[in-house]
Amino acid sequence: DARVTQTPRHKVTEMGQEVTMRCQPILGHNTVFWYRQTMMQGLELLAYFRNRAPLDDSGMPKDRFSAEMPDATLATLKIQPSEPRDSAVYFCASGFPPGGMQYFGPGTRLTVL
Amino acid sequence: GENVEQHPSTLSVQEGDSAVIKCTYSDSASNYFPWYKQELGKRPQLIIDIRSNVGEKKDQRIAVTLNKTAKHFSLHITETQPEDSAVYFCAALRNSGNTPLVFGKGTRLSVIA
């Protein structure tokens, strides 16, 4: 049963530190999405990639967030410098158009003190 | 772009009763409508989906209906059980290949034993 994996599952850091979250999409999926979930905002799309190329990152605060896909098996989301308002659960999802189905990873719970 | 409205935001039902969650979408070109269930602390999981060439789809106790004319779709859960308690998200997609799912804000369902 193929699944999206994410590391770390939990991260506690201090304000100003760099945070890197990693995602391994399901093998064969060519589209990767990054979401942020807070109680107030629901599921918020940050960025997504197709065939490793960024298609849209308009949901990300550009000054501190960056997303990349170094290869087809790894997507990264970085926050530098981190701030307390970045505390949330960050989900990665992968899919293979044109079906539309997306499968979520377990999430990274980030706490910035 | 697409906009998805979901109602109600919270729903409480007695065990054994039915639950209905409704979503409306704005883009008449949307043609794929999945539903995700998210249990506390877990990832959103795809539970059922429907495409625009079908009016209804059923899987055991859950069913989804789609009204393309009115641009709304609904999730129906019959004979609810405590394990159905979760947050449910609807979503819509225009299957052009370059657009992501647009999610509703979620419905928190509580099934009272």
JSON list of C-alpha atoms in Angstrom, two decimals:
[
{"chain": "A", "resi": 1, "resn": "ASP", "atom": "CA", "xyz": [0.00, 0.00, 0.00]},
{"chain": "A", "resi": 2, "resn": "ALA", "atom": "CA", "xyz": [1.98, 2.99, -1.30]},
{"chain": "A", "resi": 3, "resn": "ARG", "atom": "CA", "xyz": [1.88, 6.10, 0.87]},
{"chain": "A", "resi": 4, "resn": "VAL", "atom": "CA", "xyz": [3.29, 9.58, 0.94]},
{"chain": "A", "resi": 5, "resn": "THR", "atom": "CA", "xyz": [5.91, 9.91, 3.67]},
{"chain": "A", "resi": 6, "resn": "GLN", "atom": "CA", "xyz": [7.01, 13.04, 5.50]},
{"chain": "A", "resi": 7, "resn": "THR", "atom": "CA", "xyz": [9.84, 13.83, 7.88]},
{"chain": "A", "resi": 8, "resn": "PRO", "atom": "CA", "xyz": [10.09, 14.94, 10.58]},
{"chain": "A", "resi": 9, "resn": "ARG", "atom": "CA", "xyz": [6.70, 14.16, 12.06]},
{"chain": "A", "resi": 10, "resn": "HIS", "atom": "CA", "xyz": [7.17, 16.71, 14.82]},
{"chain": "A", "resi": 11, "resn": "LYS", "atom": "CA", "xyz": [9.48, 19.71, 15.05]},
{"chain": "A", "resi": 12, "resn": "VAL", "atom": "CA", "xyz": [9.89, 22.18, 17.87]},
{"chain": "A", "resi": 13, "resn": "THR", "atom": "CA", "xyz": [12.19, 25.08, 17.21]},
{"chain": "A", "resi": 14, "resn": "GLU", "atom": "CA", "xyz": [12.90, 28.58, 18.35]},
{"chain": "A", "resi": 15, "resn": "MET", "atom": "CA", "xyz": [11.98, 31.71, 16.49]},
{"chain": "A", "resi": 16, "resn": "GLY", "atom": "CA", "xyz": [14.58, 32.64, 13.89]},
{"chain": "A", "resi": 17, "resn": "GLN", "atom": "CA", "xyz": [15.77, 29.09, 13.25]},
{"chain": "A", "resi": 18, "resn": "GLU", "atom": "CA", "xyz": [15.65, 27.41, 9.85]},
{"chain": "A", "resi": 19, "resn": "VAL", "atom": "CA", "xyz": [13.16, 24.58, 9.41]},
{"chain": "A", "resi": 20, "resn": "THR", "atom": "CA", "xyz": [13.31, 22.00, 6.62]},
{"chain": "A", "resi": 21, "resn": "MET", "atom": "CA", "xyz": [10.46, 19.58, 5.99]},
{"chain": "A", "resi": 22, "resn": "ARG", "atom": "CA", "xyz": [10.77, 16.68, 3.57]},
{"chain": "A", "resi": 23, "resn": "CYS", "atom": "CA", "xyz": [8.28, 14.69, 1.56]},
{"chain": "A", "resi": 24, "resn": "GLN", "atom": "CA", "xyz": [8.56, 11.54, -0.48]},
{"chain": "A", "resi": 25, "resn": "PRO", "atom": "CA", "xyz": [5.66, 11.29, -2.93]},
{"chain": "A", "resi": 26, "resn": "ILE", "atom": "CA", "xyz": [4.13, 8.01, -4.02]},
{"chain": "A", "resi": 27, "resn": "LEU", "atom": "CA", "xyz": [6.30, 6.41, -6.70]},
{"chain": "A", "resi": 28, "resn": "GLY", "atom": "CA", "xyz": [5.01, 7.36, -10.12]},
{"chain": "A", "resi": 29, "resn": "HIS", "atom": "CA", "xyz": [3.09, 10.43, -8.95]},
{"chain": "A", "resi": 30, "resn": "ASN", "atom": "CA", "xyz": [4.30, 13.50, -10.81]},
{"chain": "A", "resi": 31, "resn": "THR", "atom": "CA", "xyz": [2.44, 16.21, -8.90]},
{"chain": "A", "resi": 32, "resn": "VAL", "atom": "CA", "xyz": [3.31, 17.27, -5.36]},
{"chain": "A", "resi": 33, "resn": "PHE", "atom": "CA", "xyz": [1.38, 19.71, -3.19]},
{"chain": "A", "resi": 34, "resn": "TRP", "atom": "CA", "xyz": [2.28, 21.47, 0.06]},
{"chain": "A", "resi": 35, "resn": "TYR", "atom": "CA", "xyz": [-0.54, 22.47, 2.42]},
{"chain": "A", "resi": 36, "resn": "ARG", "atom": "CA", "xyz": [-0.60, 24.19, 5.78]},
{"chain": "A", "resi": 37, "resn": "GLN", "atom": "CA", "xyz": [-3.36, 23.43, 8.25]},
{"chain": "A", "resi": 38, "resn": "THR", "atom": "CA", "xyz": [-4.33, 25.51, 11.23]},
{"chain": "A", "resi": 39, "resn": "MET", "atom": "CA", "xyz": [-7.53, 25.51, 13.22]},
{"chain": "A", "resi": 40, "resn": "MET", "atom": "CA", "xyz": [-8.50, 28.88, 11.82]},
{"chain": "A", "resi": 41, "resn": "GLN", "atom": "CA", "xyz": [-7.55, 28.49, 8.14]},
{"chain": "A", "resi": 42, "resn": "GLY", "atom": "CA", "xyz": [-8.38, 24.90, 7.29]},
{"chain": "A", "resi": 43, "resn": "LEU", "atom": "CA", "xyz": [-6.29, 23.42, 4.46]},
{"chain": "A", "resi": 44, "resn": "GLU", "atom": "CA", "xyz": [-4.27, 26.20, 2.84]},
{"chain": "A", "resi": 45, "resn": "LEU", "atom": "CA", "xyz": [-2.41, 25.43, -0.40]},
{"chain": "A", "resi": 46, "resn": "LEU", "atom": "CA", "xyz": [1.14, 26.79, -0.27]},
{"chain": "A", "resi": 47, "resn": "ALA", "atom": "CA", "xyz": [2.69, 25.49, -3.49]},
{"chain": "A", "resi": 48, "resn": "TYR", "atom": "CA", "xyz": [2.62, 22.67, -5.98]},
{"chain": "A", "resi": 49, "resn": "PHE", "atom": "CA", "xyz": [4.91, 21.05, -8.50]},
{"chain": "A", "resi": 50, "resn": "ARG", "atom": "CA", "xyz": [4.44, 18.98, -11.62]},
{"chain": "A", "resi": 51, "resn": "ASN", "atom": "CA", "xyz": [7.31, 16.94, -12.99]},
{"chain": "A", "resi": 52, "resn": "ARG", "atom": "CA", "xyz": [9.50, 18.76, -10.43]},
{"chain": "A", "resi": 53, "resn": "ALA", "atom": "CA", "xyz": [8.70, 22.20, -11.87]},
{"chain": "A", "resi": 54, "resn": "PRO", "atom": "CA", "xyz": [6.89, 24.71, -9.66]},
{"chain": "A", "resi": 55, "resn": "LEU", "atom": "CA", "xyz": [3.44, 25.50, -11.05]},
{"chain": "A", "resi": 56, "resn": "ASP", "atom": "CA", "xyz": [2.18, 27.83, -8.37]},
{"chain": "A", "resi": 57, "resn": "ASP", "atom": "CA", "xyz": [3.67, 29.08, -5.14]},
{"chain": "A", "resi": 58, "resn": "SER", "atom": "CA", "xyz": [1.44, 32.09, -4.68]},
{"chain": "A", "resi": 59, "resn": "GLY", "atom": "CA", "xyz": [0.19, 30.75, -1.35]},
{"chain": "A", "resi": 60, "resn": "MET", "atom": "CA", "xyz": [3.61, 30.97, 0.26]},
{"chain": "A", "resi": 61, "resn": "PRO", "atom": "CA", "xyz": [5.10, 33.96, 2.07]},
{"chain": "A", "resi": 62, "resn": "LYS", "atom": "CA", "xyz": [7.94, 34.51, -0.38]},
{"chain": "A", "resi": 63, "resn": "ASP", "atom": "CA", "xyz": [10.30, 36.25, 2.00]},
{"chain": "A", "resi": 64, "resn": "ARG", "atom": "CA", "xyz": [10.72, 33.28, 4.30]},
{"chain": "A", "resi": 65, "resn": "PHE", "atom": "CA", "xyz": [9.33, 30.15, 2.61]},
{"chain": "A", "resi": 66, "resn": "SER", "atom": "CA", "xyz": [10.84, 28.20, -0.24]},
{"chain": "A", "resi": 67, "resn": "ALA", "atom": "CA", "xyz": [9.86, 24.91, -1.87]},
{"chain": "A", "resi": 68, "resn": "GLU", "atom": "CA", "xyz": [11.90, 22.70, -4.15]},
{"chain": "A", "resi": 69, "resn": "MET", "atom": "CA", "xyz": [11.93, 19.25, -5.74]},
{"chain": "A", "resi": 70, "resn": "PRO", "atom": "CA", "xyz": [15.59, 18.22, -6.05]},
{"chain": "A", "resi": 71, "resn": "ASP", "atom": "CA", "xyz": [14.47, 14.96, -7.64]},
{"chain": "A", "resi": 72, "resn": "ALA", "atom": "CA", "xyz": [11.31, 13.01, -8.35]},
{"chain": "A", "resi": 73, "resn": "THR", "atom": "CA", "xyz": [11.42, 11.26, -4.98]},
{"chain": "A", "resi": 74, "resn": "LEU", "atom": "CA", "xyz": [11.96, 14.27, -2.73]},
{"chain": "A", "resi": 75, "resn": "ALA", "atom": "CA", "xyz": [10.18, 17.56, -2.14]},
{"chain": "A", "resi": 76, "resn": "THR", "atom": "CA", "xyz": [11.32, 20.06, 0.48]},
{"chain": "A", "resi": 77, "resn": "LEU", "atom": "CA", "xyz": [9.71, 23.01, 2.19]},
{"chain": "A", "resi": 78, "resn": "LYS", "atom": "CA", "xyz": [11.98, 25.42, 4.03]},
{"chain": "A", "resi": 79, "resn": "ILE", "atom": "CA", "xyz": [11.20, 28.26, 6.39]},
{"chain": "A", "resi": 80, "resn": "GLN", "atom": "CA", "xyz": [13.97, 30.72, 7.17]},
{"chain": "A", "resi": 81, "resn": "PRO", "atom": "CA", "xyz": [13.69, 32.46, 9.55]},
{"chain": "A", "resi": 82, "resn": "SER", "atom": "CA", "xyz": [10.81, 30.75, 11.32]},
{"chain": "A", "resi": 83, "resn": "GLU", "atom": "CA", "xyz": [8.26, 32.72, 13.34]},
{"chain": "A", "resi": 84, "resn": "PRO", "atom": "CA", "xyz": [5.68, 31.66, 15.95]},
{"chain": "A", "resi": 85, "resn": "ARG", "atom": "CA", "xyz": [2.85, 32.29, 13.45]},
{"chain": "A", "resi": 86, "resn": "ASP", "atom": "CA", "xyz": [4.30, 29.50, 11.28]},
{"chain": "A", "resi": 87, "resn": "SER", "atom": "CA", "xyz": [3.22, 26.96, 13.90]},
{"chain": "A", "resi": 88, "resn": "ALA", "atom": "CA", "xyz": [0.88, 24.57, 12.10]},
{"chain": "A", "resi": 89, "resn": "VAL", "atom": "CA", "xyz": [0.69, 21.13, 10.56]},
{"chain": "A", "resi": 90, "resn": "TYR", "atom": "CA", "xyz": [2.29, 20.98, 7.12]},
{"chain": "A", "resi": 91, "resn": "PHE", "atom": "CA", "xyz": [0.97, 18.32, 4.78]},
{"chain": "A", "resi": 92, "resn": "CYS", "atom": "CA", "xyz": [2.46, 17.09, 1.58]},
{"chain": "A", "resi": 93, "resn": "ALA", "atom": "CA", "xyz": [0.22, 15.36, -0.97]},
{"chain": "A", "resi": 94, "resn": "SER", "atom": "CA", "xyz": [0.93, 13.69, -4.28]},
{"chain": "A", "resi": 95, "resn": "GLY", "atom": "CA", "xyz": [-1.15, 12.80, -7.29]},
{"chain": "A", "resi": 96, "resn": "PHE", "atom": "CA", "xyz": [-1.08, 11.90, -10.96]},
{"chain": "A", "resi": 97, "resn": "PRO", "atom": "CA", "xyz": [-3.26, 13.95, -13.29]},
{"chain": "A", "resi": 98, "resn": "PRO", "atom": "CA", "xyz": [-5.58, 13.82, -15.04]},
{"chain": "A", "resi": 99, "resn": "GLY", "atom": "CA", "xyz": [-7.29, 11.60, -12.48]},
{"chain": "A", "resi": 100, "resn": "GLY", "atom": "CA", "xyz": [-7.35, 14.35, -9.88]},
{"chain": "A", "resi": 101, "resn": "MET", "atom": "CA", "xyz": [-6.87, 12.05, -6.89]},
{"chain": "A", "resi": 102, "resn": "GLN", "atom": "CA", "xyz": [-4.53, 13.36, -4.23]},
{"chain": "A", "resi": 103, "resn": "TYR", "atom": "CA", "xyz": [-3.04, 11.37, -1.36]},
{"chain": "A", "resi": 104, "resn": "PHE", "atom": "CA", "xyz": [-1.81, 13.07, 1.78]},
{"chain": "A", "resi": 105, "resn": "GLY", "atom": "CA", "xyz": [1.24, 12.36, 3.87]},
{"chain": "A", "resi": 106, "resn": "PRO", "atom": "CA", "xyz": [1.03, 12.14, 7.69]},
{"chain": "A", "resi": 107, "resn": "GLY", "atom": "CA", "xyz": [2.06, 15.76, 8.14]},
{"chain": "A", "resi": 108, "resn": "THR", "atom": "CA", "xyz": [4.78, 17.60, 10.03]},
{"chain": "A", "resi": 109, "resn": "ARG", "atom": "CA", "xyz": [3.58, 19.31, 13.20]},
{"chain": "A", "resi": 110, "resn": "LEU", "atom": "CA", "xyz": [5.71, 22.43, 13.57]},
{"chain": "A", "resi": 111, "resn": "THR", "atom": "CA", "xyz": [5.87, 24.46, 16.75]},
{"chain": "A", "resi": 112, "resn": "VAL", "atom": "CA", "xyz": [7.89, 27.67, 16.73]},
{"chain": "A", "resi": 113, "resn": "LEU", "atom": "CA", "xyz": [8.54, 29.08, 20.19]},
{"chain": "B", "resi": 1, "resn": "GLY", "atom": "CA", "xyz": [-11.05, 30.70, -10.06]},
{"chain": "B", "resi": 2, "resn": "GLU", "atom": "CA", "xyz": [-12.95, 27.96, -8.30]},
{"chain": "B", "resi": 3, "resn": "ASN", "atom": "CA", "xyz": [-14.56, 28.59, -4.91]},
{"chain": "B", "resi": 4, "resn": "VAL", "atom": "CA", "xyz": [-16.03, 25.83, -2.75]},
{"chain": "B", "resi": 5, "resn": "GLU", "atom": "CA", "xyz": [-18.46, 26.55, 0.09]},
{"chain": "B", "resi": 6, "resn": "GLN", "atom": "CA", "xyz": [-19.17, 23.82, 2.64]},
{"chain": "B", "resi": 7, "resn": "HIS", "atom": "CA", "xyz": [-22.02, 23.60, 5.17]},
{"chain": "B", "resi": 8, "resn": "PRO", "atom": "CA", "xyz": [-22.50, 23.10, 8.01]},
{"chain": "B", "resi": 9, "resn": "SER", "atom": "CA", "xyz": [-19.21, 23.81, 9.75]},
{"chain": "B", "resi": 10, "resn": "THR", "atom": "CA", "xyz": [-20.21, 21.57, 12.66]},
{"chain": "B", "resi": 11, "resn": "LEU", "atom": "CA", "xyz": [-22.74, 18.77, 12.85]},
{"chain": "B", "resi": 12, "resn": "SER", "atom": "CA", "xyz": [-23.82, 16.59, 15.74]},
{"chain": "B", "resi": 13, "resn": "VAL", "atom": "CA", "xyz": [-25.96, 13.50, 15.24]},
{"chain": "B", "resi": 14, "resn": "GLN", "atom": "CA", "xyz": [-27.10, 10.60, 17.36]},
{"chain": "B", "resi": 15, "resn": "GLU", "atom": "CA", "xyz": [-25.52, 7.25, 16.65]},
{"chain": "B", "resi": 16, "resn": "GLY", "atom": "CA", "xyz": [-27.58, 5.45, 14.03]},
{"chain": "B", "resi": 17, "resn": "ASP", "atom": "CA", "xyz": [-28.94, 8.64, 12.47]},
{"chain": "B", "resi": 18, "resn": "SER", "atom": "CA", "xyz": [-27.94, 9.97, 9.06]},
{"chain": "B", "resi": 19, "resn": "ALA", "atom": "CA", "xyz": [-25.60, 12.89, 8.40]},
{"chain": "B", "resi": 20, "resn": "VAL", "atom": "CA", "xyz": [-25.57, 15.11, 5.33]},
{"chain": "B", "resi": 21, "resn": "ILE", "atom": "CA", "xyz": [-22.86, 17.61, 4.39]},
{"chain": "B", "resi": 22, "resn": "LYS", "atom": "CA", "xyz": [-23.35, 19.94, 1.45]},
{"chain": "B", "resi": 23, "resn": "CYS", "atom": "CA", "xyz": [-20.93, 21.78, -0.81]},
{"chain": "B", "resi": 24, "resn": "THR", "atom": "CA", "xyz": [-21.40, 24.26, -3.61]},
{"chain": "B", "resi": 25, "resn": "TYR", "atom": "CA", "xyz": [-18.85, 25.16, -6.26]},
{"chain": "B", "resi": 26, "resn": "SER", "atom": "CA", "xyz": [-18.55, 28.11, -8.59]},
{"chain": "B", "resi": 27, "resn": "ASP", "atom": "CA", "xyz": [-16.70, 26.83, -11.68]},
{"chain": "B", "resi": 28, "resn": "SER", "atom": "CA", "xyz": [-19.10, 25.01, -14.01]},
{"chain": "B", "resi": 29, "resn": "ALA", "atom": "CA", "xyz": [-16.07, 23.40, -15.70]},
{"chain": "B", "resi": 30, "resn": "SER", "atom": "CA", "xyz": [-15.18, 21.47, -12.50]},
{"chain": "B", "resi": 31, "resn": "ASN", "atom": "CA", "xyz": [-15.62, 17.78, -13.11]},
{"chain": "B", "resi": 32, "resn": "TYR", "atom": "CA", "xyz": [-14.08, 15.90, -10.18]},
{"chain": "B", "resi": 33, "resn": "PHE", "atom": "CA", "xyz": [-15.42, 16.04, -6.60]},
{"chain": "B", "resi": 34, "resn": "PRO", "atom": "CA", "xyz": [-13.68, 14.09, -3.84]},
{"chain": "B", "resi": 35, "resn": "TRP", "atom": "CA", "xyz": [-14.46, 13.88, -0.14]},
{"chain": "B", "resi": 36, "resn": "TYR", "atom": "CA", "xyz": [-11.78, 13.51, 2.53]},
{"chain": "B", "resi": 37, "resn": "LYS", "atom": "CA", "xyz": [-12.12, 12.38, 6.13]},
{"chain": "B", "resi": 38, "resn": "GLN", "atom": "CA", "xyz": [-9.63, 13.63, 8.70]},
{"chain": "B", "resi": 39, "resn": "GLU", "atom": "CA", "xyz": [-9.57, 12.05, 12.13]},
{"chain": "B", "resi": 40, "resn": "LEU", "atom": "CA", "xyz": [-7.97, 13.93, 15.00]},
{"chain": "B", "resi": 41, "resn": "GLY", "atom": "CA", "xyz": [-4.21, 14.09, 14.54]},
{"chain": "B", "resi": 42, "resn": "LYS", "atom": "CA", "xyz": [-4.30, 12.13, 11.29]},
{"chain": "B", "resi": 43, "resn": "ARG", "atom": "CA", "xyz": [-3.92, 12.88, 7.61]},
{"chain": "B", "resi": 44, "resn": "PRO", "atom": "CA", "xyz": [-6.93, 13.66, 5.37]},
{"chain": "B", "resi": 45, "resn": "GLN", "atom": "CA", "xyz": [-7.95, 10.43, 3.66]},
{"chain": "B", "resi": 46, "resn": "LEU", "atom": "CA", "xyz": [-9.93, 10.10, 0.46]},
{"chain": "B", "resi": 47, "resn": "ILE", "atom": "CA", "xyz": [-13.16, 8.27, 1.25]},
{"chain": "B", "resi": 48, "resn": "ILE", "atom": "CA", "xyz": [-15.25, 8.70, -1.88]},
{"chain": "B", "resi": 49, "resn": "ASP", "atom": "CA", "xyz": [-15.26, 10.73, -5.07]},
{"chain": "B", "resi": 50, "resn": "ILE", "atom": "CA", "xyz": [-17.55, 11.42, -7.99]},
{"chain": "B", "resi": 51, "resn": "ARG", "atom": "CA", "xyz": [-17.04, 12.66, -11.52]},
{"chain": "B", "resi": 52, "resn": "SER", "atom": "CA", "xyz": [-19.33, 14.93, -13.45]},
{"chain": "B", "resi": 53, "resn": "ASN", "atom": "CA", "xyz": [-20.65, 12.19, -15.71]},
{"chain": "B", "resi": 54, "resn": "VAL", "atom": "CA", "xyz": [-22.25, 10.46, -12.70]},
{"chain": "B", "resi": 55, "resn": "GLY", "atom": "CA", "xyz": [-25.11, 11.70, -10.52]},
{"chain": "B", "resi": 56, "resn": "GLU", "atom": "CA", "xyz": [-24.64, 9.44, -7.52]},
{"chain": "B", "resi": 57, "resn": "LYS", "atom": "CA", "xyz": [-22.11, 7.02, -6.11]},
{"chain": "B", "resi": 58, "resn": "LYS", "atom": "CA", "xyz": [-22.41, 4.77, -3.10]},
{"chain": "B", "resi": 59, "resn": "ASP", "atom": "CA", "xyz": [-19.94, 2.81, -1.01]},
{"chain": "B", "resi": 60, "resn": "GLN", "atom": "CA", "xyz": [-21.51, 0.92, 1.88]},
{"chain": "B", "resi": 61, "resn": "ARG", "atom": "CA", "xyz": [-22.79, 3.56, 4.35]},
{"chain": "B", "resi": 62, "resn": "ILE", "atom": "CA", "xyz": [-21.51, 6.58, 2.46]},
{"chain": "B", "resi": 63, "resn": "ALA", "atom": "CA", "xyz": [-22.86, 8.10, -0.73]},
{"chain": "B", "resi": 64, "resn": "VAL", "atom": "CA", "xyz": [-22.22, 11.23, -2.73]},
{"chain": "B", "resi": 65, "resn": "THR", "atom": "CA", "xyz": [-24.69, 13.00, -4.99]},
{"chain": "B", "resi": 66, "resn": "LEU", "atom": "CA", "xyz": [-23.94, 15.63, -7.61]},
{"chain": "B", "resi": 67, "resn": "ASN", "atom": "CA", "xyz": [-26.25, 18.21, -9.13]},
{"chain": "B", "resi": 68, "resn": "LYS", "atom": "CA", "xyz": [-24.34, 19.82, -11.99]},
{"chain": "B", "resi": 69, "resn": "THR", "atom": "CA", "xyz": [-27.11, 22.25, -12.84]},
{"chain": "B", "resi": 70, "resn": "ALA", "atom": "CA", "xyz": [-27.20, 23.68, -9.35]},
{"chain": "B", "resi": 71, "resn": "LYS", "atom": "CA", "xyz": [-23.45, 23.20, -8.88]},
{"chain": "B", "resi": 72, "resn": "HIS", "atom": "CA", "xyz": [-23.69, 21.42, -5.60]},
{"chain": "B", "resi": 73, "resn": "PHE", "atom": "CA", "xyz": [-22.73, 18.02, -4.24]},
{"chain": "B", "resi": 74, "resn": "SER", "atom": "CA", "xyz": [-23.41, 16.29, -0.96]},
{"chain": "B", "resi": 75, "resn": "LEU", "atom": "CA", "xyz": [-22.02, 13.57, 1.27]},
{"chain": "B", "resi": 76, "resn": "HIS", "atom": "CA", "xyz": [-24.51, 11.26, 2.94]},
{"chain": "B", "resi": 77, "resn": "ILE", "atom": "CA", "xyz": [-23.56, 8.97, 5.81]},
{"chain": "B", "resi": 78, "resn": "THR", "atom": "CA", "xyz": [-26.22, 6.52, 6.97]},
{"chain": "B", "resi": 79, "resn": "GLU", "atom": "CA", "xyz": [-26.36, 4.56, 10.23]},
{"chain": "B", "resi": 80, "resn": "THR", "atom": "CA", "xyz": [-23.66, 6.75, 11.74]},
{"chain": "B", "resi": 81, "resn": "GLN", "atom": "CA", "xyz": [-21.21, 5.24, 14.20]},
{"chain": "B", "resi": 82, "resn": "PRO", "atom": "CA", "xyz": [-18.87, 6.89, 16.73]},
{"chain": "B", "resi": 83, "resn": "GLU", "atom": "CA", "xyz": [-15.91, 6.14, 14.44]},
{"chain": "B", "resi": 84, "resn": "ASP", "atom": "CA", "xyz": [-17.48, 8.41, 11.82]},
{"chain": "B", "resi": 85, "resn": "SER", "atom": "CA", "xyz": [-16.63, 11.37, 14.08]},
{"chain": "B", "resi": 86, "resn": "ALA", "atom": "CA", "xyz": [-14.05, 13.43, 12.16]},
{"chain": "B", "resi": 87, "resn": "VAL", "atom": "CA", "xyz": [-13.64, 16.51, 10.02]},
{"chain": "B", "resi": 88, "resn": "TYR", "atom": "CA", "xyz": [-14.88, 16.03, 6.46]},
{"chain": "B", "resi": 89, "resn": "PHE", "atom": "CA", "xyz": [-13.60, 18.11, 3.55]},
{"chain": "B", "resi": 90, "resn": "CYS", "atom": "CA", "xyz": [-15.15, 18.40, 0.13]},
{"chain": "B", "resi": 91, "resn": "ALA", "atom": "CA", "xyz": [-13.15, 19.54, -2.88]},
{"chain": "B", "resi": 92, "resn": "ALA", "atom": "CA", "xyz": [-13.58, 20.35, -6.55]},
{"chain": "B", "resi": 93, "resn": "LEU", "atom": "CA", "xyz": [-11.24, 20.18, -9.52]},
{"chain": "B", "resi": 94, "resn": "ARG", "atom": "CA", "xyz": [-11.34, 21.38, -13.08]},
{"chain": "B", "resi": 95, "resn": "ASN", "atom": "CA", "xyz": [-9.47, 18.60, -14.72]},
{"chain": "B", "resi": 96, "resn": "SER", "atom": "CA", "xyz": [-7.35, 20.66, -17.04]},
{"chain": "B", "resi": 97, "resn": "GLY", "atom": "CA", "xyz": [-4.23, 19.04, -15.63]},
{"chain": "B", "resi": 98, "resn": "ASN", "atom": "CA", "xyz": [-2.72, 22.22, -14.24]},
{"chain": "B", "resi": 99, "resn": "THR", "atom": "CA", "xyz": [-5.03, 23.16, -11.40]},
{"chain": "B", "resi": 100, "resn": "PRO", "atom": "CA", "xyz": [-5.08, 21.81, -7.85]},
{"chain": "B", "resi": 101, "resn": "LEU", "atom": "CA", "xyz": [-8.06, 20.65, -5.82]},
{"chain": "B", "resi": 102, "resn": "VAL", "atom": "CA", "xyz": [-9.96, 23.50, -4.18]},
{"chain": "B", "resi": 103, "resn": "PHE", "atom": "CA", "xyz": [-11.10, 22.48, -0.70]},
{"chain": "B", "resi": 104, "resn": "GLY", "atom": "CA", "xyz": [-14.06, 23.55, 1.39]},
{"chain": "B", "resi": 105, "resn": "LYS", "atom": "CA", "xyz": [-13.43, 24.71, 4.95]},
{"chain": "B", "resi": 106, "resn": "GLY", "atom": "CA", "xyz": [-14.46, 21.42, 6.49]},
{"chain": "B", "resi": 107, "resn": "THR", "atom": "CA", "xyz": [-17.31, 20.05, 8.60]},
{"chain": "B", "resi": 108, "resn": "ARG", "atom": "CA", "xyz": [-16.67, 18.70, 12.08]},
{"chain": "B", "resi": 109, "resn": "LEU", "atom": "CA", "xyz": [-19.01, 15.73, 12.55]},
{"chain": "B", "resi": 110, "resn": "SER", "atom": "CA", "xyz": [-19.66, 14.40, 16.03]},
{"chain": "B", "resi": 111, "resn": "VAL", "atom": "CA", "xyz": [-21.58, 11.17, 16.42]},
{"chain": "B", "resi": 112, "resn": "ILE", "atom": "CA", "xyz": [-23.01, 10.89, 19.91]},
{"chain": "B", "resi": 113, "resn": "ALA", "atom": "CA", "xyz": [-23.34, 7.39, 21.31]}
]
